[in-house]
């Protein structure tokens, strides 16, 4: 028993020194919802003989024994988690939101055997423990992060399936297990890191590694821009039919058409969701080969990486650098726009460097769309400053938006906008006629006419056709 405790402590210590900590910007309150019946059914062979003396952990022994490494990753990254067994709903209610306040920042849902999550199964109107309305409200209204894990061996609860469908994720039905005989066997699914799709979630540093997903489900994805595909199936993967299935069996996907891991990022907020098709990815038996992937998934899911924001934007008159408040804008003024953008690296804020950030001057439609240029001398190097350089306002008055909107798949969204009025020219601000070169012809003609008229009048008044002559008798 003592030896087992020492091994557990050494494992936690090894995890501490081999990963990079990531501090979440959304919060550390984490709820882990699981089904002890599912854990005992599918991981009974993996149970160790660890002696957990803590009474609070005794009821969660089977889960902790099989996912202790995953829990260690949460602890190392400063997430304060709470375990909740869905089968103990009689003794403790499951609440994510209470009196218009979110009780947690992150929620992790492991596979659940129950097809219905009503608290009172005998009643047709029983209280639902984990409804789709609660999950969607937690994500959309309270900016909560979700990690939902399903299994191909069971039928998912209706509320879980409906919630995933609302995000555009459609997991395969029960028993459609992905296999790839070129990588792995019928007991486990091995997937190469070359199938990773998003560098902001997991960056492959030139080395090709392999992940073990065990028994994994697969999903189809909608075509929404907010979806973040993370890991796709390989070209040689397939879903075999079994004797328990019907003769007209049709696979959910074929080859590389499916996805094993997918994410979603909120439209009006930066809340994030990750769907995993396999709980085997997180278990202790596969932790050694999956540790780096798991850590990156956690950090991205809980806003500890790939988070950017703008801290300041300003625009002013070119030359004198007077702001709008000091001197209002008018048509054809020369303006400069600047914005500062930073990125969270898991421990501190730093400059965000990119070459595809654009500024828009927009009324109804964009009048200008200008690529922002990175300013090399950006102070102490903690902020990336971008500028449009000098540009001329359009010859149109009205209300305009000075806006920078940066949305990339896997990154948090930046939308920085400022609405200002651009006035027309006053009567005394229009250029005089002699300043307009095209008017010189008309001014010259007008001058010639005036001079000619004056000369004509002078000649008319000073000259006569009458000649004087003497009269002769």
Tab-separated table of C-alpha atoms in Angstrom:
chain	number	residue	atom	x	y	z
A	1	UNK	CA	0.000	0.000	0.000
A	2	UNK	CA	2.802	2.402	0.879
A	3	UNK	CA	4.616	1.481	-2.314
A	4	UNK	CA	1.518	2.265	-4.377
A	5	UNK	CA	1.184	5.673	-2.754
A	6	UNK	CA	4.818	6.428	-3.486
A	7	UNK	CA	4.327	5.428	-7.127
A	8	UNK	CA	1.303	7.703	-7.383
A	9	UNK	CA	3.228	10.638	-5.914
A	10	UNK	CA	6.155	10.039	-8.264
A	11	UNK	CA	3.743	9.910	-11.214
A	12	UNK	CA	2.199	13.238	-10.226
A	13	UNK	CA	5.654	14.758	-9.733
A	14	UNK	CA	6.788	13.497	-13.140
A	15	UNK	CA	3.709	15.031	-14.721
A	16	UNK	CA	4.446	18.334	-12.957
A	17	UNK	CA	7.947	18.641	-14.386
A	18	UNK	CA	7.213	17.380	-17.887
A	19	UNK	CA	4.389	19.711	-18.878
A	20	UNK	CA	4.075	23.418	-19.280
A	21	UNK	CA	1.571	25.008	-16.974
A	22	UNK	CA	-1.256	26.981	-18.519
A	23	UNK	CA	-3.349	29.344	-16.451
A	24	UNK	CA	-6.937	29.661	-17.631
A	25	UNK	CA	-8.369	33.108	-18.287
A	26	UNK	CA	-11.951	31.915	-17.900
A	27	UNK	CA	-11.579	30.468	-14.392
A	28	UNK	CA	-10.496	27.314	-12.555
A	29	UNK	CA	-13.789	26.000	-11.129
A	30	UNK	CA	-14.238	22.678	-12.919
A	31	UNK	CA	-16.984	20.078	-12.601
A	32	UNK	CA	-16.399	16.525	-13.843
A	33	UNK	CA	-19.595	14.562	-14.467
A	34	UNK	CA	-19.226	10.814	-14.941
A	35	UNK	CA	-21.142	7.550	-14.691
A	36	UNK	CA	-19.603	5.077	-12.240
A	37	UNK	CA	-21.504	2.217	-13.895
A	38	UNK	CA	-19.865	3.015	-17.233
A	39	UNK	CA	-16.413	3.238	-15.608
A	40	UNK	CA	-16.783	-0.118	-13.870
A	41	UNK	CA	-18.169	-1.780	-16.993
A	42	UNK	CA	-15.502	-0.616	-19.442
A	43	UNK	CA	-12.451	-0.162	-17.218
A	44	UNK	CA	-12.800	-2.951	-14.685
A	45	UNK	CA	-9.583	-4.594	-15.951
A	46	UNK	CA	-7.616	-1.419	-15.459
A	47	UNK	CA	-8.431	-0.992	-11.786
A	48	UNK	CA	-5.326	-0.750	-9.660
A	49	UNK	CA	-4.949	-1.611	-6.005
A	50	UNK	CA	-4.368	1.973	-4.844
A	51	UNK	CA	-5.672	2.539	-1.340
A	52	UNK	CA	-7.566	5.826	-1.217
A	53	UNK	CA	-8.106	6.668	2.427
A	54	UNK	CA	-9.854	9.986	1.848
A	55	UNK	CA	-13.573	9.431	2.405
A	56	UNK	CA	-14.459	12.144	-0.108
A	57	UNK	CA	-12.598	10.221	-2.800
A	58	UNK	CA	-13.682	6.753	-1.748
A	59	UNK	CA	-16.988	6.950	-3.612
A	60	UNK	CA	-15.125	8.059	-6.751
A	61	UNK	CA	-12.457	5.377	-6.422
A	62	UNK	CA	-13.092	3.625	-9.724
A	63	UNK	CA	-12.972	6.868	-11.669
A	64	UNK	CA	-9.847	8.177	-9.942
A	65	UNK	CA	-8.011	4.884	-10.401
A	66	UNK	CA	-8.536	4.951	-14.164
A	67	UNK	CA	-8.163	8.672	-14.812
A	68	UNK	CA	-5.719	9.793	-12.113
A	69	UNK	CA	-3.202	11.040	-14.696
A	70	UNK	CA	-5.850	13.193	-16.340
A	71	UNK	CA	-6.831	14.583	-12.941
A	72	UNK	CA	-3.156	15.272	-12.250
A	73	UNK	CA	-2.974	17.383	-15.384
A	74	UNK	CA	-5.912	19.423	-14.141
A	75	UNK	CA	-4.296	19.856	-10.730
A	76	UNK	CA	-0.921	20.857	-12.161
A	77	UNK	CA	-2.600	23.488	-14.309
A	78	UNK	CA	-4.348	24.913	-11.226
A	79	UNK	CA	-7.854	23.694	-12.022
A	80	UNK	CA	-9.945	23.041	-8.932
A	81	UNK	CA	-12.154	20.157	-9.937
A	82	UNK	CA	-15.125	18.481	-8.320
A	83	UNK	CA	-16.324	14.972	-9.186
A	84	UNK	CA	-19.997	14.192	-9.605
A	85	UNK	CA	-21.356	10.687	-10.161
A	86	UNK	CA	-24.579	10.865	-12.162
A	87	UNK	CA	-25.864	7.829	-10.222
A	88	UNK	CA	-25.786	9.727	-6.918
A	89	UNK	CA	-28.403	12.259	-7.913
A	90	UNK	CA	-30.606	11.221	-4.995
A	91	UNK	CA	-28.122	12.528	-2.458
A	92	UNK	CA	-26.846	15.596	-4.315
A	93	UNK	CA	-28.497	17.662	-7.024
A	94	UNK	CA	-26.576	18.539	-10.150
A	95	UNK	CA	-26.536	22.314	-10.592
A	96	UNK	CA	-24.497	24.351	-13.044
A	97	UNK	CA	-26.386	27.632	-12.623
A	98	UNK	CA	-27.898	28.997	-9.448
A	99	UNK	CA	-29.783	32.300	-9.101
A	100	UNK	CA	-28.521	33.605	-12.446
A	101	UNK	CA	-24.935	32.829	-11.524
A	102	UNK	CA	-22.700	30.122	-12.911
A	103	UNK	CA	-21.311	27.780	-10.258
A	104	UNK	CA	-18.500	26.525	-12.505
A	105	UNK	CA	-16.247	27.854	-15.231
A	106	UNK	CA	-15.578	24.511	-16.928
A	107	UNK	CA	-17.672	21.357	-17.191
A	108	UNK	CA	-16.364	17.963	-18.338
A	109	UNK	CA	-18.956	15.295	-19.195
A	110	UNK	CA	-17.756	11.688	-19.496
A	111	UNK	CA	-19.843	8.978	-21.232
A	112	UNK	CA	-23.140	8.227	-19.496
A	113	UNK	CA	-24.973	4.922	-19.778
A	114	UNK	CA	-28.395	6.377	-19.072
A	115	UNK	CA	-30.351	7.304	-22.183
A	116	UNK	CA	-32.576	9.555	-20.086
A	117	UNK	CA	-31.180	11.865	-17.433
A	118	UNK	CA	-34.417	12.375	-15.552
A	119	UNK	CA	-33.966	12.273	-11.809
A	120	UNK	CA	-37.208	10.359	-11.337
A	121	UNK	CA	-37.226	7.733	-14.070
A	122	UNK	CA	-40.750	6.551	-13.139
A	123	UNK	CA	-42.282	9.951	-13.780
A	124	UNK	CA	-42.891	11.265	-17.292
A	125	UNK	CA	-42.258	14.789	-16.021
A	126	UNK	CA	-39.346	14.051	-13.747
A	127	UNK	CA	-36.572	16.551	-13.104
A	128	UNK	CA	-33.812	16.396	-15.707
A	129	UNK	CA	-30.352	16.260	-14.176
A	130	UNK	CA	-28.456	17.538	-17.177
A	131	UNK	CA	-30.719	19.046	-19.808
A	132	UNK	CA	-29.639	20.407	-23.173
A	133	UNK	CA	-31.141	23.752	-22.184
A	134	UNK	CA	-28.833	23.919	-19.165
A	135	UNK	CA	-25.747	23.012	-21.188
A	136	UNK	CA	-26.522	25.511	-23.954
A	137	UNK	CA	-27.335	28.244	-21.445
A	138	UNK	CA	-24.104	27.534	-19.538
A	139	UNK	CA	-22.140	27.894	-22.756
A	140	UNK	CA	-23.919	30.798	-24.456
A	141	UNK	CA	-25.104	32.974	-21.589
A	142	UNK	CA	-22.532	32.306	-18.866
A	143	UNK	CA	-19.436	31.862	-21.069
A	144	UNK	CA	-18.782	28.404	-19.661
A	145	UNK	CA	-16.415	25.942	-21.329
A	146	UNK	CA	-17.560	22.408	-22.122
A	147	UNK	CA	-15.702	19.160	-22.761
A	148	UNK	CA	-18.103	16.416	-23.813
A	149	UNK	CA	-16.802	12.863	-24.186
A	150	UNK	CA	-18.847	10.135	-25.834
A	151	UNK	CA	-18.274	6.434	-26.416
A	152	UNK	CA	-19.114	4.237	-29.416
A	153	UNK	CA	-20.128	1.401	-27.082
A	154	UNK	CA	-23.222	3.121	-25.690
A	155	UNK	CA	-26.141	5.237	-26.802
A	156	UNK	CA	-25.653	8.821	-25.721
A	157	UNK	CA	-28.303	10.539	-23.583
A	158	UNK	CA	-30.777	12.584	-25.574
A	159	UNK	CA	-29.731	15.868	-23.949
A	160	UNK	CA	-26.052	15.254	-24.799
A	161	UNK	CA	-26.832	14.313	-28.405
A	162	UNK	CA	-29.143	17.293	-28.882
A	163	UNK	CA	-26.581	19.698	-27.401
A	164	UNK	CA	-23.836	18.430	-29.709
A	165	UNK	CA	-26.169	18.706	-32.692
A	166	UNK	CA	-26.822	22.343	-31.803
A	167	UNK	CA	-23.088	22.959	-32.130
A	168	UNK	CA	-23.016	21.226	-35.521
A	169	UNK	CA	-21.417	17.994	-34.248
A	170	UNK	CA	-23.154	14.718	-35.145
A	171	UNK	CA	-21.598	11.659	-33.433
A	172	UNK	CA	-22.112	8.237	-34.990
A	173	UNK	CA	-24.750	5.889	-33.548
A	174	UNK	CA	-23.928	3.114	-31.124
A	175	UNK	CA	-21.467	0.382	-32.181
A	176	UNK	CA	-19.995	2.322	-35.086
A	177	UNK	CA	-16.405	1.975	-33.898
A	178	UNK	CA	-13.612	3.364	-36.044
A	179	UNK	CA	-10.854	0.914	-36.954
A	180	UNK	CA	-7.691	1.128	-38.997
A	181	UNK	CA	-5.772	-2.103	-39.584
A	182	UNK	CA	-2.850	-0.196	-41.081
A	183	UNK	CA	-2.422	1.574	-37.739
A	184	UNK	CA	-3.452	-0.444	-34.697
A	185	UNK	CA	-5.920	-3.320	-34.615
A	186	UNK	CA	-9.482	-4.077	-33.615
A	187	UNK	CA	-8.598	-3.385	-29.962
A	188	UNK	CA	-7.195	0.115	-30.400
A	189	UNK	CA	-7.159	2.953	-32.893
A	190	UNK	CA	-3.792	4.596	-33.547
A	191	UNK	CA	-3.848	7.994	-35.258
A	192	UNK	CA	-0.844	9.925	-36.530
A	193	UNK	CA	-0.271	13.560	-35.562
A	194	UNK	CA	-0.295	14.353	-39.285
A	195	UNK	CA	-4.095	14.142	-39.059
A	196	UNK	CA	-4.202	17.143	-36.729
A	197	UNK	CA	-5.920	20.065	-38.402
A	198	UNK	CA	-5.507	23.151	-36.246
A	199	UNK	CA	-2.153	24.636	-35.248
A	200	UNK	CA	-3.720	26.861	-32.588
A	201	UNK	CA	-4.939	23.797	-30.667
A	202	UNK	CA	-1.894	21.589	-31.185
A	203	UNK	CA	1.267	22.558	-33.033
A	204	UNK	CA	3.280	19.748	-34.583
A	205	UNK	CA	6.956	20.691	-34.276
A	206	UNK	CA	8.229	18.697	-37.215
A	207	UNK	CA	8.046	15.369	-35.393
A	208	UNK	CA	5.462	12.731	-36.224
A	209	UNK	CA	3.869	11.158	-33.156
A	210	UNK	CA	1.049	8.661	-32.728
A	211	UNK	CA	-1.979	8.872	-30.431
A	212	UNK	CA	-3.888	5.923	-29.037
A	213	UNK	CA	-7.650	6.487	-28.993
A	214	UNK	CA	-8.642	2.923	-28.076
A	215	UNK	CA	-12.290	2.432	-29.020
A	216	UNK	CA	-13.381	5.668	-30.620
A	217	UNK	CA	-16.511	7.061	-32.151
A	218	UNK	CA	-16.551	9.349	-35.164
A	219	UNK	CA	-18.604	12.408	-36.005
A	220	UNK	CA	-19.776	14.416	-38.963
A	221	UNK	CA	-19.435	18.197	-38.776
A	222	UNK	CA	-21.609	20.976	-40.044
A	223	UNK	CA	-20.154	23.736	-42.210
A	224	UNK	CA	-20.275	26.447	-39.535
A	225	UNK	CA	-17.398	28.860	-39.265
A	226	UNK	CA	-17.314	28.489	-35.471
A	227	UNK	CA	-16.463	24.782	-35.664
A	228	UNK	CA	-12.796	23.947	-35.062
A	229	UNK	CA	-11.912	20.516	-36.544
A	230	UNK	CA	-8.990	19.133	-34.540
A	231	UNK	CA	-8.324	15.489	-35.443
A	232	UNK	CA	-9.665	13.710	-38.512
A	233	UNK	CA	-9.754	10.030	-39.372
A	234	UNK	CA	-7.090	8.579	-41.637
A	235	UNK	CA	-7.656	7.534	-45.255
A	236	UNK	CA	-7.405	3.852	-44.330
A	237	UNK	CA	-9.896	3.989	-41.454
A	238	UNK	CA	-13.320	2.395	-41.715
A	239	UNK	CA	-16.312	1.318	-39.631
A	240	UNK	CA	-16.806	-2.464	-39.803
A	241	UNK	CA	-20.231	-4.038	-39.553
A	242	UNK	CA	-20.931	-6.524	-36.771
A	243	UNK	CA	-23.309	-9.435	-36.337
A	244	UNK	CA	-25.434	-7.384	-33.990
A	245	UNK	CA	-26.136	-4.839	-36.680
A	246	UNK	CA	-28.628	-4.992	-39.458
A	247	UNK	CA	-27.841	-6.332	-42.912
A	248	UNK	CA	-28.404	-2.945	-44.531
A	249	UNK	CA	-25.678	-1.442	-42.379
A	250	UNK	CA	-24.320	1.869	-43.666
A	251	UNK	CA	-21.150	3.323	-42.143
A	252	UNK	CA	-21.461	6.806	-40.694
A	253	UNK	CA	-18.359	7.983	-42.569
A	254	UNK	CA	-15.750	6.451	-44.862
A	255	UNK	CA	-12.011	7.099	-44.857
A	256	UNK	CA	-10.935	10.619	-43.892
A	257	UNK	CA	-14.457	12.045	-44.004
A	258	UNK	CA	-14.940	11.814	-40.241
A	259	UNK	CA	-13.575	13.574	-37.196
A	260	UNK	CA	-12.396	12.048	-33.935
A	261	UNK	CA	-11.961	15.327	-32.031
A	262	UNK	CA	-13.657	18.622	-32.756
A	263	UNK	CA	-14.001	21.999	-31.100
A	264	UNK	CA	-16.404	24.910	-31.195
A	265	UNK	CA	-15.933	28.540	-30.265
A	266	UNK	CA	-18.787	30.830	-29.287
A	267	UNK	CA	-20.093	33.489	-31.636
A	268	UNK	CA	-20.722	36.305	-29.181
A	269	UNK	CA	-18.221	35.129	-26.597
A	270	UNK	CA	-14.988	33.192	-26.475
A	271	UNK	CA	-16.409	30.178	-24.659
A	272	UNK	CA	-15.073	26.913	-26.068
A	273	UNK	CA	-16.302	23.355	-26.454
A	274	UNK	CA	-14.409	20.180	-27.249
A	275	UNK	CA	-15.994	16.903	-28.248
A	276	UNK	CA	-13.981	13.700	-27.851
A	277	UNK	CA	-15.158	10.463	-29.424
A	278	UNK	CA	-13.186	8.325	-27.006
A	279	UNK	CA	-12.792	8.230	-23.244
A	280	UNK	CA	-9.840	5.863	-23.778
A	281	UNK	CA	-7.847	8.871	-24.933
A	282	UNK	CA	-7.848	10.200	-21.352
A	283	UNK	CA	-7.424	7.005	-19.359
A	284	UNK	CA	-4.225	6.041	-17.556
A	285	UNK	CA	-3.564	3.116	-19.907
A	286	UNK	CA	-2.918	5.517	-22.813
A	287	UNK	CA	-1.682	8.543	-20.915
A	288	UNK	CA	1.979	8.149	-21.831
A	289	UNK	CA	1.416	8.501	-25.587
A	290	UNK	CA	-1.473	10.961	-25.298
A	291	UNK	CA	-0.204	13.251	-22.551
A	292	UNK	CA	0.953	16.094	-24.783
A	293	UNK	CA	-2.245	16.027	-26.826
A	294	UNK	CA	-4.421	15.939	-23.696
A	295	UNK	CA	-2.607	18.901	-22.187
A	296	UNK	CA	-3.032	20.976	-25.343
A	297	UNK	CA	-6.719	20.084	-25.524
A	298	UNK	CA	-7.247	21.127	-21.909
A	299	UNK	CA	-5.382	24.411	-22.298
A	300	UNK	CA	-7.222	25.340	-25.482
A	301	UNK	CA	-10.608	24.233	-24.170
A	302	UNK	CA	-10.299	26.233	-20.949
A	303	UNK	CA	-8.835	29.395	-22.521
A	304	UNK	CA	-5.256	28.896	-21.383
A	305	UNK	CA	-3.811	29.186	-24.907
A	306	UNK	CA	-4.606	30.758	-28.284
A	307	UNK	CA	-6.330	33.677	-26.591
A	308	UNK	CA	-5.770	37.140	-28.067
A	309	UNK	CA	-7.307	40.524	-27.358
A	310	UNK	CA	-6.916	44.166	-28.274
A	311	UNK	CA	-5.978	46.449	-25.392
A	312	UNK	CA	-6.088	49.791	-27.162
A	313	UNK	CA	-7.049	51.332	-30.487
A	314	UNK	CA	-6.739	54.947	-31.546
A	315	UNK	CA	-7.023	57.111	-34.635
A	316	UNK	CA	-5.901	60.678	-35.182
A	317	UNK	CA	-5.102	63.325	-37.754
A	318	UNK	CA	-1.896	62.642	-39.649
A	319	UNK	CA	0.782	65.238	-39.135
A	320	UNK	CA	-0.434	67.054	-36.033
A	321	UNK	CA	-1.704	63.833	-34.343
A	322	UNK	CA	-4.812	65.592	-33.055
A	323	UNK	CA	-7.537	63.183	-31.956
A	324	UNK	CA	-11.153	63.286	-33.066
A	325	UNK	CA	-12.133	65.040	-29.838
A	326	UNK	CA	-9.586	67.779	-30.462
A	327	UNK	CA	-10.469	68.258	-34.129
A	328	UNK	CA	-13.472	66.555	-35.706
A	329	UNK	CA	-12.982	64.636	-38.924
A	330	UNK	CA	-14.214	65.969	-42.237
A	331	UNK	CA	-14.231	64.448	-45.685
A	332	UNK	CA	-10.844	63.942	-47.351
A	333	UNK	CA	-8.904	64.356	-44.079
A	334	UNK	CA	-5.667	62.397	-43.740
A	335	UNK	CA	-5.994	59.898	-40.866
A	336	UNK	CA	-3.842	57.276	-39.123
A	337	UNK	CA	-5.252	54.252	-37.218
A	338	UNK	CA	-3.378	52.107	-34.671
A	339	UNK	CA	-4.271	49.070	-32.551
A	340	UNK	CA	-2.381	47.078	-29.891
A	341	UNK	CA	-2.912	43.289	-29.761
A	342	UNK	CA	-1.572	40.821	-27.183
A	343	UNK	CA	-1.653	37.035	-26.793
A	344	UNK	CA	-1.866	34.830	-23.694
A	345	UNK	CA	0.837	32.131	-23.627
A	346	UNK	CA	-0.415	30.324	-20.528
A	347	UNK	CA	1.442	32.402	-17.950
A	348	UNK	CA	1.704	35.982	-19.225
A	349	UNK	CA	0.615	38.318	-21.984
A	350	UNK	CA	2.911	38.920	-24.943
A	351	UNK	CA	2.796	40.424	-28.444
A	352	UNK	CA	0.647	38.729	-31.069
A	353	UNK	CA	2.394	38.673	-34.436
A	354	UNK	CA	0.404	38.168	-37.641
A	355	UNK	CA	0.436	39.403	-41.210
A	356	UNK	CA	-3.252	39.174	-42.088
A	357	UNK	CA	-4.890	41.673	-39.719
A	358	UNK	CA	-7.066	44.195	-41.527
A	359	UNK	CA	-8.716	47.505	-40.697
A	360	UNK	CA	-12.042	48.521	-42.190
A	361	UNK	CA	-13.661	51.925	-42.525
A	362	UNK	CA	-17.279	50.953	-42.807
A	363	UNK	CA	-20.535	52.805	-43.260
A	364	UNK	CA	-22.952	50.232	-44.595
A	365	UNK	CA	-20.343	48.443	-46.670
A	366	UNK	CA	-16.601	48.849	-46.176
A	367	UNK	CA	-15.213	51.914	-47.935
A	368	UNK	CA	-11.661	50.891	-47.164
A	369	UNK	CA	-10.087	47.584	-46.207
A	370	UNK	CA	-6.436	48.154	-45.307
A	371	UNK	CA	-3.821	45.597	-44.250
A	372	UNK	CA	-2.295	46.607	-40.933
A	373	UNK	CA	1.465	46.932	-40.702
A	374	UNK	CA	3.389	45.801	-37.625
A	375	UNK	CA	5.318	48.621	-35.962
A	376	UNK	CA	8.810	47.305	-35.191
A	377	UNK	CA	9.452	49.637	-32.283
A	378	UNK	CA	6.569	48.613	-30.031
A	379	UNK	CA	7.836	49.740	-26.662
A	380	UNK	CA	9.055	47.059	-24.278
A	381	UNK	CA	8.133	44.159	-26.556
A	382	UNK	CA	5.062	43.051	-24.576
A	383	UNK	CA	2.575	44.563	-27.041
A	384	UNK	CA	2.298	44.236	-30.815
A	385	UNK	CA	1.323	47.585	-32.320
A	386	UNK	CA	-0.237	47.691	-35.783
A	387	UNK	CA	-0.917	50.735	-37.959
A	388	UNK	CA	-2.601	51.568	-41.245
A	389	UNK	CA	-0.162	54.398	-41.935
A	390	UNK	CA	-1.753	57.546	-43.371
A	391	UNK	CA	-4.928	57.168	-45.408
A	392	UNK	CA	-7.461	59.627	-46.782
A	393	UNK	CA	-11.069	59.642	-45.598
A	394	UNK	CA	-13.651	59.209	-48.370
A	395	UNK	CA	-15.433	62.152	-49.925
A	396	UNK	CA	-18.656	61.235	-48.160
A	397	UNK	CA	-20.068	62.444	-44.873
A	398	UNK	CA	-22.028	60.388	-42.335
A	399	UNK	CA	-21.483	57.943	-39.481
A	400	UNK	CA	-18.551	55.571	-40.005
A	401	UNK	CA	-17.142	52.619	-38.084
A	402	UNK	CA	-13.420	52.342	-37.472
A	403	UNK	CA	-13.280	48.592	-37.009
A	404	UNK	CA	-10.739	45.794	-36.676
A	405	UNK	CA	-12.322	42.330	-36.740
A	406	UNK	CA	-9.962	39.356	-36.578
A	407	UNK	CA	-11.457	35.861	-36.543
A	408	UNK	CA	-9.332	32.813	-37.232
A	409	UNK	CA	-10.305	29.189	-36.693
A	410	UNK	CA	-8.896	28.170	-33.313
A	411	UNK	CA	-8.106	31.685	-32.065
A	412	UNK	CA	-10.312	33.839	-29.911
A	413	UNK	CA	-12.070	36.591	-31.817
A	414	UNK	CA	-11.126	40.266	-31.778
A	415	UNK	CA	-13.716	42.902	-32.656
A	416	UNK	CA	-12.666	46.453	-31.868
A	417	UNK	CA	-14.862	49.194	-33.272
A	418	UNK	CA	-15.362	52.916	-32.806
A	419	UNK	CA	-18.162	54.946	-34.388
A	420	UNK	CA	-17.389	58.515	-35.421
A	421	UNK	CA	-19.058	61.138	-37.595
A	422	UNK	CA	-17.345	62.483	-40.678
A	423	UNK	CA	-18.791	65.901	-41.520
A	424	UNK	CA	-19.058	67.629	-44.857
A	425	UNK	CA	-17.070	70.760	-45.691
A	426	UNK	CA	-18.237	74.134	-44.420
A	427	UNK	CA	-18.896	76.941	-46.901
A	428	UNK	CA	-15.524	78.530	-46.309
A	429	UNK	CA	-13.664	75.193	-46.461
A	430	UNK	CA	-14.226	74.414	-50.105
A	431	UNK	CA	-11.177	75.096	-52.306
A	432	UNK	CA	-11.264	78.349	-54.190
A	433	UNK	CA	-11.688	78.218	-57.937
A	434	UNK	CA	-8.087	79.221	-58.632
A	435	UNK	CA	-6.902	76.211	-56.629
A	436	UNK	CA	-8.613	73.856	-59.050
A	437	UNK	CA	-6.483	73.353	-62.167
A	438	UNK	CA	-9.450	72.246	-64.280
A	439	UNK	CA	-11.054	75.626	-63.676
A	440	UNK	CA	-8.114	77.585	-65.060
A	441	UNK	CA	-9.488	77.358	-68.629
A	442	UNK	CA	-12.815	78.806	-67.565
A	443	UNK	CA	-11.181	81.460	-65.408
A	444	UNK	CA	-8.981	82.474	-68.331
A	445	UNK	CA	-11.960	82.650	-70.685
A	446	UNK	CA	-13.879	84.663	-68.123
A	447	UNK	CA	-10.922	87.050	-67.706
A	448	UNK	CA	-10.557	87.454	-71.460
A	449	UNK	CA	-14.251	88.298	-71.785
A	450	UNK	CA	-14.023	90.878	-68.990
A	451	UNK	CA	-10.867	92.487	-70.359
A	452	UNK	CA	-12.308	92.495	-73.866
A	453	UNK	CA	-15.503	94.125	-72.672
A	454	UNK	CA	-13.630	96.836	-70.778
A	455	UNK	CA	-11.391	97.518	-73.788
A	456	UNK	CA	-14.429	97.701	-76.028
A	457	UNK	CA	-16.139	100.216	-73.761
A	458	UNK	CA	-13.032	102.369	-73.569
A	459	UNK	CA	-12.587	102.298	-77.336
A	460	UNK	CA	-16.268	102.967	-77.875
A	461	UNK	CA	-16.220	106.014	-75.645
A	462	UNK	CA	-12.960	107.495	-76.855
A	463	UNK	CA	-13.320	107.078	-80.591
A	464	UNK	CA	-15.849	108.460	-83.210
A	465	UNK	CA	-16.542	108.131	-86.935
A	466	UNK	CA	-17.556	111.882	-87.445
A	467	UNK	CA	-14.908	113.998	-89.319
A	468	UNK	CA	-14.799	117.868	-89.157
A	469	UNK	CA	-14.680	119.893	-92.407
A	470	UNK	CA	-14.899	123.652	-93.307
A	471	UNK	CA	-17.998	124.886	-95.082
A	472	UNK	CA	-17.260	126.631	-98.430
A	473	UNK	CA	-19.473	129.255	-99.990
